[in-house]
Amino acid sequence: NAGVTQTPKFQVLKTGQSMTLQCAQDMNHEYMSWYRQDPGMGLRLIHYSVGAGITDQGEVPNGYNVSRSTTEDFPLRLLSAAPSQTSVYFCASSYYDRGQETQYFGPGTRLLVL
Amino acid sequence: EDQVTQSPEALRLQEGESSSLNCSYTVSGLRGLFWYRQDPGKGPEFLFTLYSAGEEKEKERLKATLTKKESFLHITAPKPEDSATYLCAVQERNRDDKIIFGKGTRLHILP
C-alpha cells in the first residue's frame, strides 16, 4: 500500500491564481480530511469527508473547496490564492477498527503564495 | 481559548534522561485523544489513541496515559532518534468527529 499520497510536494502561486492539491489513499478509508499547518499554530482542519459524496467544513474553510466523488480521492481547491494561504497542507485518512481510530497523514504540500 | 494545550513548547534532554510531555484539554466530552510524532518536513505519524481515564498504551520507549483533564507522554531513556515534535489532538463527543490539535512539543535528545 502506498498509504496517503499528495501532489504536488511544493507549489508557488501568484495572488489570484487557482489550483488543486491532490490527495489519494489506497486503504479504502471512509474518513478523509485536509489540514493546514502554520508556524506556532497547531494543525487546523479545513474540510473533511465521512465518505464518497459527503463533505463538511472544518475550522478554517474559507477560500477552499473540496469534493469526494470516490473513496480514494479528496482534492482541495484554492479558488483565488491569497498570501494568507501560504502554508503546509496535509491530507489524512482514518478508519475505525474495534472501537479504535487510526489516522494516517500524507507527506504534505508546501504552498507559497506571492 | 485553546481547547488543547501542550507543554512544554520545547524540551531538551540528554540521552537516557527520562521525562514527560503534557497535553491538557477542555472539551466537554472526550471521544478520543491522539498522540502523533512529526519529523521535520514530514507528515504526522500516528502513535496512540486513548479513550478513557486510566487507560495506558506503550510503544518502545513511549507510554501514553490519560486522565479526565490531561494526558502525558512519558519517554523512558530516550535516544537521539526520538527527537521530533510530538502532537496531541482530541476528538470531542458530538462534534461531528472533528479532531483538534495542540501546537506540539519540540523534543531534542542530545547524544
mmCIF file with all atom_site columns, C-alpha atoms in Angstrom:
data_model
loop_
_atom_site.group_PDB
_atom_site.id
_atom_site.type_symbol
_atom_site.label_atom_id
_atom_site.label_alt_id
_atom_site.label_comp_id
_atom_site.label_asym_id
_atom_site.label_entity_id
_atom_site.label_seq_id
_atom_site.pdbx_PDB_ins_code
_atom_site.Cartn_x
_atom_site.Cartn_y
_atom_site.Cartn_z
_atom_site.occupancy
_atom_site.B_iso_or_equiv
_atom_site.pdbx_formal_charge
_atom_site.auth_seq_id
_atom_site.auth_comp_id
_atom_site.auth_asym_id
_atom_site.auth_atom_id
_atom_site.pdbx_PDB_model_num
ATOM 1   C CA . ASN A 1 1   ? 0.000   0.000  0.000  1.00 0.00 ? 1   ASN A CA 1
ATOM 2   C CA . ALA A 1 2   ? 1.211   3.496  -0.839 1.00 0.00 ? 2   ALA A CA 1
ATOM 3   C CA . GLY A 1 3   ? -0.834  4.934  2.063  1.00 0.00 ? 3   GLY A CA 1
ATOM 4   C CA . VAL A 1 4   ? -1.789  8.601  1.664  1.00 0.00 ? 4   VAL A CA 1
ATOM 5   C CA . THR A 1 5   ? -0.184  10.386 -1.268 1.00 0.00 ? 5   THR A CA 1
ATOM 6   C CA . GLN A 1 6   ? -0.187  14.099 -2.019 1.00 0.00 ? 6   GLN A CA 1
ATOM 7   C CA . THR A 1 7   ? 0.800   16.064 -5.092 1.00 0.00 ? 7   THR A CA 1
ATOM 8   C CA . PRO A 1 8   ? 2.491   18.378 -5.714 1.00 0.00 ? 8   PRO A CA 1
ATOM 9   C CA . LYS A 1 9   ? 5.136   18.429 -2.968 1.00 0.00 ? 9   LYS A CA 1
ATOM 10  C CA . PHE A 1 10  ? 5.788   22.123 -3.475 1.00 0.00 ? 10  PHE A CA 1
ATOM 11  C CA . GLN A 1 11  ? 3.976   24.879 -5.365 1.00 0.00 ? 11  GLN A CA 1
ATOM 12  C CA . VAL A 1 12  ? 4.415   28.606 -5.894 1.00 0.00 ? 12  VAL A CA 1
ATOM 13  C CA . LEU A 1 13  ? 1.358   30.630 -6.875 1.00 0.00 ? 13  LEU A CA 1
ATOM 14  C CA . LYS A 1 14  ? 0.660   34.249 -7.586 1.00 0.00 ? 14  LYS A CA 1
ATOM 15  C CA . THR A 1 15  ? -2.148  36.023 -5.775 1.00 0.00 ? 15  THR A CA 1
ATOM 16  C CA . GLY A 1 16  ? -5.439  35.323 -7.514 1.00 0.00 ? 16  GLY A CA 1
ATOM 17  C CA . GLN A 1 17  ? -4.391  32.096 -9.182 1.00 0.00 ? 17  GLN A CA 1
ATOM 18  C CA . SER A 1 18  ? -6.333  28.910 -8.566 1.00 0.00 ? 18  SER A CA 1
ATOM 19  C CA . MET A 1 19  ? -5.047  25.385 -8.147 1.00 0.00 ? 19  MET A CA 1
ATOM 20  C CA . THR A 1 20  ? -5.950  21.928 -6.886 1.00 0.00 ? 20  THR A CA 1
ATOM 21  C CA . LEU A 1 21  ? -3.991  19.976 -4.312 1.00 0.00 ? 21  LEU A CA 1
ATOM 22  C CA . GLN A 1 22  ? -4.368  16.269 -4.911 1.00 0.00 ? 22  GLN A CA 1
ATOM 23  C CA . CYS A 1 23  ? -4.798  13.632 -2.219 1.00 0.00 ? 23  CYS A CA 1
ATOM 24  C CA . ALA A 1 24  ? -5.310  9.907  -2.675 1.00 0.00 ? 24  ALA A CA 1
ATOM 25  C CA . GLN A 1 25  ? -5.372  6.891  -0.386 1.00 0.00 ? 25  GLN A CA 1
ATOM 26  C CA . ASP A 1 26  ? -5.398  3.205  -1.221 1.00 0.00 ? 26  ASP A CA 1
ATOM 27  C CA . MET A 1 27  ? -6.519  1.861  2.157  1.00 0.00 ? 27  MET A CA 1
ATOM 28  C CA . ASN A 1 28  ? -10.282 2.090  1.474  1.00 0.00 ? 28  ASN A CA 1
ATOM 29  C CA . HIS A 1 29  ? -10.754 4.528  4.361  1.00 0.00 ? 29  HIS A CA 1
ATOM 30  C CA . GLU A 1 30  ? -14.082 6.300  4.516  1.00 0.00 ? 30  GLU A CA 1
ATOM 31  C CA . TYR A 1 31  ? -12.919 9.336  6.505  1.00 0.00 ? 31  TYR A CA 1
ATOM 32  C CA . MET A 1 32  ? -10.581 11.867 4.895  1.00 0.00 ? 32  MET A CA 1
ATOM 33  C CA . SER A 1 33  ? -9.591  15.379 5.880  1.00 0.00 ? 33  SER A CA 1
ATOM 34  C CA . TRP A 1 34  ? -7.443  18.364 4.955  1.00 0.00 ? 34  TRP A CA 1
ATOM 35  C CA . TYR A 1 35  ? -5.374  20.361 7.437  1.00 0.00 ? 35  TYR A CA 1
ATOM 36  C CA . ARG A 1 36  ? -3.077  23.327 7.196  1.00 0.00 ? 36  ARG A CA 1
ATOM 37  C CA . GLN A 1 37  ? -0.058  23.762 9.442  1.00 0.00 ? 37  GLN A CA 1
ATOM 38  C CA . ASP A 1 38  ? 1.429   27.178 10.142 1.00 0.00 ? 38  ASP A CA 1
ATOM 39  C CA . PRO A 1 39  ? 4.398   28.088 12.368 1.00 0.00 ? 39  PRO A CA 1
ATOM 40  C CA . GLY A 1 40  ? 3.389   28.474 16.002 1.00 0.00 ? 40  GLY A CA 1
ATOM 41  C CA . MET A 1 41  ? -0.053  27.021 15.406 1.00 0.00 ? 41  MET A CA 1
ATOM 42  C CA . GLY A 1 42  ? -1.466  23.561 15.595 1.00 0.00 ? 42  GLY A CA 1
ATOM 43  C CA . LEU A 1 43  ? -2.844  21.702 12.631 1.00 0.00 ? 43  LEU A CA 1
ATOM 44  C CA . ARG A 1 44  ? -6.150  23.301 11.673 1.00 0.00 ? 44  ARG A CA 1
ATOM 45  C CA . LEU A 1 45  ? -8.927  21.414 9.944  1.00 0.00 ? 45  LEU A CA 1
ATOM 46  C CA . ILE A 1 46  ? -10.046 22.889 6.604  1.00 0.00 ? 46  ILE A CA 1
ATOM 47  C CA . HIS A 1 47  ? -12.583 20.369 5.273  1.00 0.00 ? 47  HIS A CA 1
ATOM 48  C CA . TYR A 1 48  ? -13.375 16.742 5.897  1.00 0.00 ? 48  TYR A CA 1
ATOM 49  C CA . SER A 1 49  ? -15.392 13.911 4.389  1.00 0.00 ? 49  SER A CA 1
ATOM 50  C CA . VAL A 1 50  ? -17.013 10.898 6.036  1.00 0.00 ? 50  VAL A CA 1
ATOM 51  C CA . GLY A 1 51  ? -17.493 9.095  2.741  1.00 0.00 ? 51  GLY A CA 1
ATOM 52  C CA . ALA A 1 52  ? -17.902 9.491  -1.009 1.00 0.00 ? 52  ALA A CA 1
ATOM 53  C CA . GLY A 1 53  ? -20.343 12.268 -1.815 1.00 0.00 ? 53  GLY A CA 1
ATOM 54  C CA . ILE A 1 54  ? -20.269 13.735 1.698  1.00 0.00 ? 54  ILE A CA 1
ATOM 55  C CA . THR A 1 55  ? -18.138 16.713 2.739  1.00 0.00 ? 55  THR A CA 1
ATOM 56  C CA . ASP A 1 56  ? -18.270 19.258 5.531  1.00 0.00 ? 56  ASP A CA 1
ATOM 57  C CA . GLN A 1 57  ? -16.438 22.332 6.723  1.00 0.00 ? 57  GLN A CA 1
ATOM 58  C CA . GLY A 1 58  ? -13.771 22.363 9.376  1.00 0.00 ? 58  GLY A CA 1
ATOM 59  C CA . GLU A 1 59  ? -12.316 25.203 11.378 1.00 0.00 ? 59  GLU A CA 1
ATOM 60  C CA . VAL A 1 60  ? -10.876 27.295 8.503  1.00 0.00 ? 60  VAL A CA 1
ATOM 61  C CA . PRO A 1 61  ? -12.826 26.536 5.296  1.00 0.00 ? 61  PRO A CA 1
ATOM 62  C CA . ASN A 1 62  ? -12.909 29.994 3.673  1.00 0.00 ? 62  ASN A CA 1
ATOM 63  C CA . GLY A 1 63  ? -11.141 30.153 0.319  1.00 0.00 ? 63  GLY A CA 1
ATOM 64  C CA . TYR A 1 64  ? -11.123 26.384 -0.144 1.00 0.00 ? 64  TYR A CA 1
ATOM 65  C CA . ASN A 1 65  ? -13.444 23.885 -1.830 1.00 0.00 ? 65  ASN A CA 1
ATOM 66  C CA . VAL A 1 66  ? -13.475 20.108 -1.708 1.00 0.00 ? 66  VAL A CA 1
ATOM 67  C CA . SER A 1 67  ? -15.328 17.260 -3.373 1.00 0.00 ? 67  SER A CA 1
ATOM 68  C CA . ARG A 1 68  ? -15.361 13.493 -2.798 1.00 0.00 ? 68  ARG A CA 1
ATOM 69  C CA . SER A 1 69  ? -16.511 11.637 -5.870 1.00 0.00 ? 69  SER A CA 1
ATOM 70  C CA . THR A 1 70  ? -14.647 8.426  -4.964 1.00 0.00 ? 70  THR A CA 1
ATOM 71  C CA . THR A 1 71  ? -13.463 6.796  -1.738 1.00 0.00 ? 71  THR A CA 1
ATOM 72  C CA . GLU A 1 72  ? -9.844  7.114  -2.861 1.00 0.00 ? 72  GLU A CA 1
ATOM 73  C CA . ASP A 1 73  ? -9.564  10.791 -3.836 1.00 0.00 ? 73  ASP A CA 1
ATOM 74  C CA . PHE A 1 74  ? -10.146 14.005 -1.918 1.00 0.00 ? 74  PHE A CA 1
ATOM 75  C CA . PRO A 1 75  ? -8.839  17.073 -3.811 1.00 0.00 ? 75  PRO A CA 1
ATOM 76  C CA . LEU A 1 76  ? -8.583  20.516 -2.229 1.00 0.00 ? 76  LEU A CA 1
ATOM 77  C CA . ARG A 1 77  ? -9.181  23.523 -4.461 1.00 0.00 ? 77  ARG A CA 1
ATOM 78  C CA . LEU A 1 78  ? -7.902  27.011 -3.829 1.00 0.00 ? 78  LEU A CA 1
ATOM 79  C CA . LEU A 1 79  ? -10.311 29.299 -5.624 1.00 0.00 ? 79  LEU A CA 1
ATOM 80  C CA . SER A 1 80  ? -8.267  32.526 -5.684 1.00 0.00 ? 80  SER A CA 1
ATOM 81  C CA . ALA A 1 81  ? -4.984  32.199 -3.849 1.00 0.00 ? 81  ALA A CA 1
ATOM 82  C CA . ALA A 1 82  ? -4.034  34.780 -1.227 1.00 0.00 ? 82  ALA A CA 1
ATOM 83  C CA . PRO A 1 83  ? -0.724  35.237 0.653  1.00 0.00 ? 83  PRO A CA 1
ATOM 84  C CA . SER A 1 84  ? -2.540  34.168 3.844  1.00 0.00 ? 84  SER A CA 1
ATOM 85  C CA . GLN A 1 85  ? -2.895  30.713 2.302  1.00 0.00 ? 85  GLN A CA 1
ATOM 86  C CA . THR A 1 86  ? 0.864   30.218 2.322  1.00 0.00 ? 86  THR A CA 1
ATOM 87  C CA . SER A 1 87  ? 1.173   27.115 4.460  1.00 0.00 ? 87  SER A CA 1
ATOM 88  C CA . VAL A 1 88  ? 1.898   23.416 4.552  1.00 0.00 ? 88  VAL A CA 1
ATOM 89  C CA . TYR A 1 89  ? -1.163  21.353 3.691  1.00 0.00 ? 89  TYR A CA 1
ATOM 90  C CA . PHE A 1 90  ? -1.675  17.826 4.953  1.00 0.00 ? 90  PHE A CA 1
ATOM 91  C CA . CYS A 1 91  ? -4.248  15.307 3.843  1.00 0.00 ? 91  CYS A CA 1
ATOM 92  C CA . ALA A 1 92  ? -5.231  12.485 6.168  1.00 0.00 ? 92  ALA A CA 1
ATOM 93  C CA . SER A 1 93  ? -7.399  9.392  6.105  1.00 0.00 ? 93  SER A CA 1
ATOM 94  C CA . SER A 1 94  ? -8.620  7.331  9.018  1.00 0.00 ? 94  SER A CA 1
ATOM 95  C CA . TYR A 1 95  ? -10.515 4.185  9.922  1.00 0.00 ? 95  TYR A CA 1
ATOM 96  C CA . TYR A 1 96  ? -12.227 2.640  12.933 1.00 0.00 ? 96  TYR A CA 1
ATOM 97  C CA . ASP A 1 97  ? -11.329 -0.875 13.982 1.00 0.00 ? 97  ASP A CA 1
ATOM 98  C CA . ARG A 1 98  ? -12.708 -2.497 17.143 1.00 0.00 ? 98  ARG A CA 1
ATOM 99  C CA . GLY A 1 99  ? -13.515 0.928  18.586 1.00 0.00 ? 99  GLY A CA 1
ATOM 100 C CA . GLN A 1 100 ? -10.095 2.410  17.849 1.00 0.00 ? 100 GLN A CA 1
ATOM 101 C CA . GLU A 1 101 ? -9.481  5.177  15.343 1.00 0.00 ? 101 GLU A CA 1
ATOM 102 C CA . THR A 1 102 ? -6.185  5.413  13.497 1.00 0.00 ? 102 THR A CA 1
ATOM 103 C CA . GLN A 1 103 ? -5.340  8.411  11.305 1.00 0.00 ? 103 GLN A CA 1
ATOM 104 C CA . TYR A 1 104 ? -2.702  8.406  8.582  1.00 0.00 ? 104 TYR A CA 1
ATOM 105 C CA . PHE A 1 105 ? -1.219  11.590 7.159  1.00 0.00 ? 105 PHE A CA 1
ATOM 106 C CA . GLY A 1 106 ? 0.295   12.277 3.771  1.00 0.00 ? 106 GLY A CA 1
ATOM 107 C CA . PRO A 1 107 ? 3.734   13.871 3.329  1.00 0.00 ? 107 PRO A CA 1
ATOM 108 C CA . GLY A 1 108 ? 2.329   17.359 2.798  1.00 0.00 ? 108 GLY A CA 1
ATOM 109 C CA . THR A 1 109 ? 2.231   20.039 0.110  1.00 0.00 ? 109 THR A CA 1
ATOM 110 C CA . ARG A 1 110 ? 4.178   23.228 0.724  1.00 0.00 ? 110 ARG A CA 1
ATOM 111 C CA . LEU A 1 111 ? 2.408   26.188 -0.834 1.00 0.00 ? 111 LEU A CA 1
ATOM 112 C CA . LEU A 1 112 ? 3.849   29.661 -1.269 1.00 0.00 ? 112 LEU A CA 1
ATOM 113 C CA . VAL A 1 113 ? 1.541   32.422 -2.484 1.00 0.00 ? 113 VAL A CA 1
ATOM 114 C CA . LEU A 1 114 ? 3.275   35.563 -3.675 1.00 0.00 ? 114 LEU A CA 1
ATOM 115 C CA . GLU B 2 1   ? -9.471  29.823 24.184 1.00 0.00 ? 1   GLU B CA 1
ATOM 116 C CA . ASP B 2 2   ? -7.307  26.845 23.283 1.00 0.00 ? 2   ASP B CA 1
ATOM 117 C CA . GLN B 2 3   ? -9.054  23.535 23.772 1.00 0.00 ? 3   GLN B CA 1
ATOM 118 C CA . VAL B 2 4   ? -5.809  21.571 23.595 1.00 0.00 ? 4   VAL B CA 1
ATOM 119 C CA . THR B 2 5   ? -2.684  22.894 25.316 1.00 0.00 ? 5   THR B CA 1
ATOM 120 C CA . GLN B 2 6   ? 0.669   21.174 25.176 1.00 0.00 ? 6   GLN B CA 1
ATOM 121 C CA . SER B 2 7   ? 3.600   21.836 27.476 1.00 0.00 ? 7   SER B CA 1
ATOM 122 C CA . PRO B 2 8   ? 6.412   22.484 27.404 1.00 0.00 ? 8   PRO B CA 1
ATOM 123 C CA . GLU B 2 9   ? 6.734   24.079 23.967 1.00 0.00 ? 9   GLU B CA 1
ATOM 124 C CA . ALA B 2 10  ? 10.251  22.722 23.672 1.00 0.00 ? 10  ALA B CA 1
ATOM 125 C CA . LEU B 2 11  ? 12.343  20.293 25.696 1.00 0.00 ? 11  LEU B CA 1
ATOM 126 C CA . ARG B 2 12  ? 15.998  19.363 25.518 1.00 0.00 ? 12  ARG B CA 1
ATOM 127 C CA . LEU B 2 13  ? 17.135  16.189 27.238 1.00 0.00 ? 13  LEU B CA 1
ATOM 128 C CA . GLN B 2 14  ? 20.334  14.232 27.462 1.00 0.00 ? 14  GLN B CA 1
ATOM 129 C CA . GLU B 2 15  ? 20.262  10.752 26.011 1.00 0.00 ? 15  GLU B CA 1
ATOM 130 C CA . GLY B 2 16  ? 18.869  8.422  28.681 1.00 0.00 ? 16  GLY B CA 1
ATOM 131 C CA . GLU B 2 17  ? 17.196  11.235 30.650 1.00 0.00 ? 17  GLU B CA 1
ATOM 132 C CA . SER B 2 18  ? 13.523  10.292 31.068 1.00 0.00 ? 18  SER B CA 1
ATOM 133 C CA . SER B 2 19  ? 10.781  12.924 31.081 1.00 0.00 ? 19  SER B CA 1
ATOM 134 C CA . SER B 2 20  ? 7.115   13.562 30.303 1.00 0.00 ? 20  SER B CA 1
ATOM 135 C CA . LEU B 2 21  ? 5.202   15.747 27.890 1.00 0.00 ? 21  LEU B CA 1
ATOM 136 C CA . ASN B 2 22  ? 1.817   17.132 28.906 1.00 0.00 ? 22  ASN B CA 1
ATOM 137 C CA . CYS B 2 23  ? -1.401  17.617 26.951 1.00 0.00 ? 23  CYS B CA 1
ATOM 138 C CA . SER B 2 24  ? -4.337  19.256 28.736 1.00 0.00 ? 24  SER B CA 1
ATOM 139 C CA . TYR B 2 25  ? -7.761  19.573 27.163 1.00 0.00 ? 25  TYR B CA 1
ATOM 140 C CA . THR B 2 26  ? -11.009 21.385 27.893 1.00 0.00 ? 26  THR B CA 1
ATOM 141 C CA . VAL B 2 27  ? -13.603 19.656 25.727 1.00 0.00 ? 27  VAL B CA 1
ATOM 142 C CA . SER B 2 28  ? -16.947 18.844 27.328 1.00 0.00 ? 28  SER B CA 1
ATOM 143 C CA . GLY B 2 29  ? -16.943 15.203 26.392 1.00 0.00 ? 29  GLY B CA 1
ATOM 144 C CA . LEU B 2 30  ? -13.921 13.310 25.126 1.00 0.00 ? 30  LEU B CA 1
ATOM 145 C CA . ARG B 2 31  ? -14.360 10.800 22.381 1.00 0.00 ? 31  ARG B CA 1
ATOM 146 C CA . GLY B 2 32  ? -10.647 10.137 21.902 1.00 0.00 ? 32  GLY B CA 1
ATOM 147 C CA . LEU B 2 33  ? -7.193  11.602 22.494 1.00 0.00 ? 33  LEU B CA 1
ATOM 148 C CA . PHE B 2 34  ? -4.421  11.057 19.977 1.00 0.00 ? 34  PHE B CA 1
ATOM 149 C CA . TRP B 2 35  ? -0.649  11.328 20.057 1.00 0.00 ? 35  TRP B CA 1
ATOM 150 C CA . TYR B 2 36  ? 1.466   11.793 16.928 1.00 0.00 ? 36  TYR B CA 1
ATOM 151 C CA . ARG B 2 37  ? 5.123   12.206 16.159 1.00 0.00 ? 37  ARG B CA 1
ATOM 152 C CA . GLN B 2 38  ? 6.188   14.629 13.434 1.00 0.00 ? 38  GLN B CA 1
ATOM 153 C CA . ASP B 2 39  ? 9.672   14.793 11.947 1.00 0.00 ? 39  ASP B CA 1
ATOM 154 C CA . PRO B 2 40  ? 10.817  17.965 10.123 1.00 0.00 ? 40  PRO B CA 1
ATOM 155 C CA . GLY B 2 41  ? 9.385   18.188 6.626  1.00 0.00 ? 41  GLY B CA 1
ATOM 156 C CA . LYS B 2 42  ? 7.105   15.191 7.077  1.00 0.00 ? 42  LYS B CA 1
ATOM 157 C CA . GLY B 2 43  ? 3.508   14.465 7.942  1.00 0.00 ? 43  GLY B CA 1
ATOM 158 C CA . PRO B 2 44  ? 2.458   13.434 11.456 1.00 0.00 ? 44  PRO B CA 1
ATOM 159 C CA . GLU B 2 45  ? 2.879   9.772  12.294 1.00 0.00 ? 45  GLU B CA 1
ATOM 160 C CA . PHE B 2 46  ? 0.220   8.127  14.452 1.00 0.00 ? 46  PHE B CA 1
ATOM 161 C CA . LEU B 2 47  ? 1.381   6.817  17.839 1.00 0.00 ? 47  LEU B CA 1
ATOM 162 C CA . PHE B 2 48  ? -1.572  6.191  20.172 1.00 0.00 ? 48  PHE B CA 1
ATOM 163 C CA . THR B 2 49  ? -5.280  6.638  20.709 1.00 0.00 ? 49  THR B CA 1
ATOM 164 C CA . LEU B 2 50  ? -6.662  6.812  24.270 1.00 0.00 ? 50  LEU B CA 1
ATOM 165 C CA . TYR B 2 51  ? -10.366 6.744  25.063 1.00 0.00 ? 51  TYR B CA 1
ATOM 166 C CA . SER B 2 52  ? -10.980 6.670  28.799 1.00 0.00 ? 52  SER B CA 1
ATOM 167 C CA . ALA B 2 53  ? -9.392  7.935  32.011 1.00 0.00 ? 53  ALA B CA 1
ATOM 168 C CA . GLY B 2 54  ? -6.907  5.461  33.388 1.00 0.00 ? 54  GLY B CA 1
ATOM 169 C CA . GLU B 2 55  ? -6.046  4.000  30.012 1.00 0.00 ? 55  GLU B CA 1
ATOM 170 C CA . GLU B 2 56  ? -2.368  3.495  29.163 1.00 0.00 ? 56  GLU B CA 1
ATOM 171 C CA . LYS B 2 57  ? -0.610  2.476  25.957 1.00 0.00 ? 57  LYS B CA 1
ATOM 172 C CA . GLU B 2 58  ? 3.036   1.741  25.271 1.00 0.00 ? 58  GLU B CA 1
ATOM 173 C CA . LYS B 2 59  ? 5.285   1.603  22.249 1.00 0.00 ? 59  LYS B CA 1
ATOM 174 C CA . GLU B 2 60  ? 9.010   1.069  22.674 1.00 0.00 ? 60  GLU B CA 1
ATOM 175 C CA . ARG B 2 61  ? 10.257  3.929  24.898 1.00 0.00 ? 61  ARG B CA 1
ATOM 176 C CA . LEU B 2 62  ? 6.943   5.790  24.859 1.00 0.00 ? 62  LEU B CA 1
ATOM 177 C CA . LYS B 2 63  ? 3.991   5.409  27.195 1.00 0.00 ? 63  LYS B CA 1
ATOM 178 C CA . ALA B 2 64  ? 0.820   7.483  26.978 1.00 0.00 ? 64  ALA B CA 1
ATOM 179 C CA . THR B 2 65  ? -1.581  7.915  29.887 1.00 0.00 ? 65  THR B CA 1
ATOM 180 C CA . LEU B 2 66  ? -4.939  9.645  30.200 1.00 0.00 ? 66  LEU B CA 1
ATOM 181 C CA . THR B 2 67  ? -6.856  11.366 33.000 1.00 0.00 ? 67  THR B CA 1
ATOM 182 C CA . LYS B 2 68  ? -10.099 13.315 32.829 1.00 0.00 ? 68  LYS B CA 1
ATOM 183 C CA . LYS B 2 69  ? -8.271  16.583 32.137 1.00 0.00 ? 69  LYS B CA 1
ATOM 184 C CA . GLU B 2 70  ? -4.910  15.691 30.608 1.00 0.00 ? 70  GLU B CA 1
ATOM 185 C CA . SER B 2 71  ? -2.660  13.163 29.000 1.00 0.00 ? 71  SER B CA 1
ATOM 186 C CA . PHE B 2 72  ? 1.020   12.501 29.483 1.00 0.00 ? 72  PHE B CA 1
ATOM 187 C CA . LEU B 2 73  ? 3.513   11.079 27.040 1.00 0.00 ? 73  LEU B CA 1
ATOM 188 C CA . HIS B 2 74  ? 6.286   9.522  29.081 1.00 0.00 ? 74  HIS B CA 1
ATOM 189 C CA . ILE B 2 75  ? 9.626   8.986  27.372 1.00 0.00 ? 75  ILE B CA 1
ATOM 190 C CA . THR B 2 76  ? 11.896  6.499  29.092 1.00 0.00 ? 76  THR B CA 1
ATOM 191 C CA . ALA B 2 77  ? 15.651  6.540  28.449 1.00 0.00 ? 77  ALA B CA 1
ATOM 192 C CA . PRO B 2 78  ? 15.284  8.465  25.178 1.00 0.00 ? 78  PRO B CA 1
ATOM 193 C CA . LYS B 2 79  ? 17.676  8.183  22.270 1.00 0.00 ? 79  LYS B CA 1
ATOM 194 C CA . PRO B 2 80  ? 18.640  10.889 19.729 1.00 0.00 ? 80  PRO B CA 1
ATOM 195 C CA . GLU B 2 81  ? 16.291  9.290  17.189 1.00 0.00 ? 81  GLU B CA 1
ATOM 196 C CA . ASP B 2 82  ? 13.373  10.170 19.475 1.00 0.00 ? 82  ASP B CA 1
ATOM 197 C CA . SER B 2 83  ? 13.963  13.833 18.629 1.00 0.00 ? 83  SER B CA 1
ATOM 198 C CA . ALA B 2 84  ? 10.822  15.154 16.918 1.00 0.00 ? 84  ALA B CA 1
ATOM 199 C CA . THR B 2 85  ? 7.756   17.277 17.516 1.00 0.00 ? 85  THR B CA 1
ATOM 200 C CA . TYR B 2 86  ? 5.065   15.418 19.434 1.00 0.00 ? 86  TYR B CA 1
ATOM 201 C CA . LEU B 2 87  ? 1.487   16.426 18.710 1.00 0.00 ? 87  LEU B CA 1
ATOM 202 C CA . CYS B 2 88  ? -1.591  15.838 20.827 1.00 0.00 ? 88  CYS B CA 1
ATOM 203 C CA . ALA B 2 89  ? -5.134  16.005 19.453 1.00 0.00 ? 89  ALA B CA 1
ATOM 204 C CA . VAL B 2 90  ? -8.618  15.457 20.849 1.00 0.00 ? 90  VAL B CA 1
ATOM 205 C CA . GLN B 2 91  ? -11.867 14.401 19.308 1.00 0.00 ? 91  GLN B CA 1
ATOM 206 C CA . GLU B 2 92  ? -14.900 15.807 21.085 1.00 0.00 ? 92  GLU B CA 1
ATOM 207 C CA . ARG B 2 93  ? -18.053 13.804 21.506 1.00 0.00 ? 93  ARG B CA 1
ATOM 208 C CA . ASN B 2 94  ? -20.996 15.067 19.453 1.00 0.00 ? 94  ASN B CA 1
ATOM 209 C CA . ARG B 2 95  ? -18.826 17.453 17.427 1.00 0.00 ? 95  ARG B CA 1
ATOM 210 C CA . ASP B 2 96  ? -19.036 15.799 14.010 1.00 0.00 ? 96  ASP B CA 1
ATOM 211 C CA . ASP B 2 97  ? -15.858 13.779 14.523 1.00 0.00 ? 97  ASP B CA 1
ATOM 212 C CA . LYS B 2 98  ? -13.642 16.880 14.258 1.00 0.00 ? 98  LYS B CA 1
ATOM 213 C CA . ILE B 2 99  ? -10.135 16.465 15.651 1.00 0.00 ? 99  ILE B CA 1
ATOM 214 C CA . ILE B 2 100 ? -8.494  19.466 17.349 1.00 0.00 ? 100 ILE B CA 1
ATOM 215 C CA . PHE B 2 101 ? -4.712  19.630 17.566 1.00 0.00 ? 101 PHE B CA 1
ATOM 216 C CA . GLY B 2 102 ? -2.406  21.237 20.085 1.00 0.00 ? 102 GLY B CA 1
ATOM 217 C CA . LYS B 2 103 ? 0.636   23.214 18.963 1.00 0.00 ? 103 LYS B CA 1
ATOM 218 C CA . GLY B 2 104 ? 3.058   20.453 19.810 1.00 0.00 ? 104 GLY B CA 1
ATOM 219 C CA . THR B 2 105 ? 6.162   19.930 21.925 1.00 0.00 ? 105 THR B CA 1
ATOM 220 C CA . ARG B 2 106 ? 9.539   20.027 20.168 1.00 0.00 ? 106 ARG B CA 1
ATOM 221 C CA . LEU B 2 107 ? 11.751  17.383 21.762 1.00 0.00 ? 107 LEU B CA 1
ATOM 222 C CA . HIS B 2 108 ? 15.505  17.343 21.234 1.00 0.00 ? 108 HIS B CA 1
ATOM 223 C CA . ILE B 2 109 ? 17.593  14.497 22.636 1.00 0.00 ? 109 ILE B CA 1
ATOM 224 C CA . LEU B 2 110 ? 21.290  15.277 22.917 1.00 0.00 ? 110 LEU B CA 1
ATOM 225 C CA . PRO B 2 111 ? 23.765  12.394 22.434 1.00 0.00 ? 111 PRO B CA 1
#
